[in-house]
């Protein structure tokens, strides 16, 4: 049943002993006042502990033409940033991926254990939007939204 829920695709990034990031589908806006987001990294993630240690992160909402980024950041190990264009986000310097549809730069607020994942809240300190359509994940595959 949950595979029938279309989700946005994001790459969560930070700088901790170099750039680090992972693909994350479990992401949502949580609160407007204060501005908070929610994400749920797997406890098995090798990237998440480094991002948590950084204390800040950038959620890059991927555009429909960024499926290759989603796939490369979903694999454990290796240099995920090889050949990837990015620059530091304005407040924390976390990697902001070129071509992202939108982004939210956050300071880490809270981490709660929840099953085989952690529920993470981040306080938004800056955000921005780009151009294009969103990359979506549905029933095991990538797609896009069209009006």
C-alpha positions in Angstrom: 0.0 0.0 0.0 2.7 2.5 0.9 4.3 2.0 -2.5 1.2 3.6 -4.0 2.0 6.9 -2.3 3.9 9.2 -4.6 6.7 11.0 -2.8 9.1 13.8 -3.6 12.7 13.0 -3.9 15.4 14.9 -2.0 19.1 14.8 -1.4 20.0 15.8 2.1 23.6 17.3 2.3 26.0 18.7 4.8 29.7 19.4 5.2 31.5 17.2 7.7 35.1 16.4 6.9 34.0 17.1 3.3 30.7 17.1 1.6 28.3 14.3 2.5 24.7 13.4 1.4 22.1 10.8 0.9 18.8 10.4 -1.1 15.8 10.9 1.2 12.1 10.3 0.2 10.8 10.7 3.7 10.6 14.5 3.9 7.9 17.0 4.8 7.2 20.5 5.9 6.3 20.3 9.6 5.6 23.8 10.9 5.4 27.4 9.7 6.0 29.0 13.1 8.7 28.3 13.8 9.7 27.1 10.3 10.5 23.4 10.7 11.0 20.4 8.3 10.9 16.7 9.0 13.0 13.9 7.5 13.4 10.3 8.4 16.9 8.8 7.6 17.4 5.0 8.1 19.4 4.0 11.1 21.5 1.9 8.7 22.6 5.1 6.8 26.3 5.6 6.8 25.9 9.3 5.7 23.3 10.4 8.3 25.6 10.2 11.4 28.1 12.5 9.6 25.3 14.9 8.7 24.0 14.8 12.3 27.5 15.6 13.6 27.6 18.6 11.3 24.6 20.0 13.1 23.2 21.6 9.9 22.0 20.3 6.5 20.5 21.3 3.2 17.4 19.5 1.8 17.7 19.7 -2.0 14.4 18.9 -3.6 15.2 17.3 -7.0 13.9 18.4 -10.3 12.5 15.9 -12.9 15.8 15.8 -14.8 17.8 14.8 -11.7 17.1 11.1 -11.5 20.8 10.3 -11.9 21.5 12.3 -8.8 18.8 10.5 -6.8 20.3 7.2 -7.8 23.9 8.1 -7.1 23.2 9.5 -3.7 21.2 6.4 -2.8 24.2 4.1 -3.0 26.3 3.6 0.1 30.0 4.5 -0.1 32.1 6.1 -2.8 32.4 9.7 -3.7 28.8 10.8 -4.3 29.9 14.3 -5.2 32.3 13.3 -8.0 31.3 15.4 -11.0 28.3 17.0 -9.2 28.0 20.8 -9.4 27.2 22.4 -6.1 28.0 25.5 -4.0 27.7 26.2 -0.3 24.3 27.3 1.0 24.3 30.9 2.3 24.1 30.3 6.1 25.7 26.9 6.9 27.7 26.2 3.7 26.0 22.8 3.3 26.1 21.6 -0.3 23.3 23.2 -2.4 23.1 21.1 -5.6 23.0 22.9 -8.9 19.6 22.5 -10.7 17.6 21.6 -7.6 13.9 22.5 -7.9 14.0 24.0 -4.4 16.0 23.8 -1.2 15.8 24.4 2.5 18.9 25.0 4.6 18.4 23.9 8.2 20.0 23.7 11.7 19.4 20.4 13.3 16.7 20.6 16.0 15.8 17.2 17.3 16.4 13.5 16.6 13.9 10.8 17.8 14.4 7.1 17.4 11.5 5.5 15.5 11.7 1.9 14.4 14.5 1.4 11.9 14.6 5.1 11.1 15.1 8.3 13.0 12.7 11.2 12.9 14.6 14.4 12.5 13.4 18.0 12.7 15.4 20.9 11.3 14.8 24.6 11.7 14.8 26.3 8.4 17.3 29.2 8.2 17.1 29.9 4.5 15.4 28.6 1.4 15.0 29.1 -2.3 13.3 27.9 -5.4 14.5 27.1 -8.9 12.7 26.2 -12.1 11.2 23.0 -13.4 9.0 20.1 -12.3 9.5 17.8 -9.3 11.1 14.4 -9.5 8.7 11.9 -7.9 9.1 8.3 -6.7 6.1 5.9 -7.1 5.8 2.1 -7.0 9.5 1.6 -7.2 10.3 4.0 -10.0 11.0 7.6 -10.8 8.6 9.9 -12.7 7.5 13.5 -12.9 4.4 15.5 -12.5 2.8 17.2 -15.4 -0.1 19.7 -15.4 
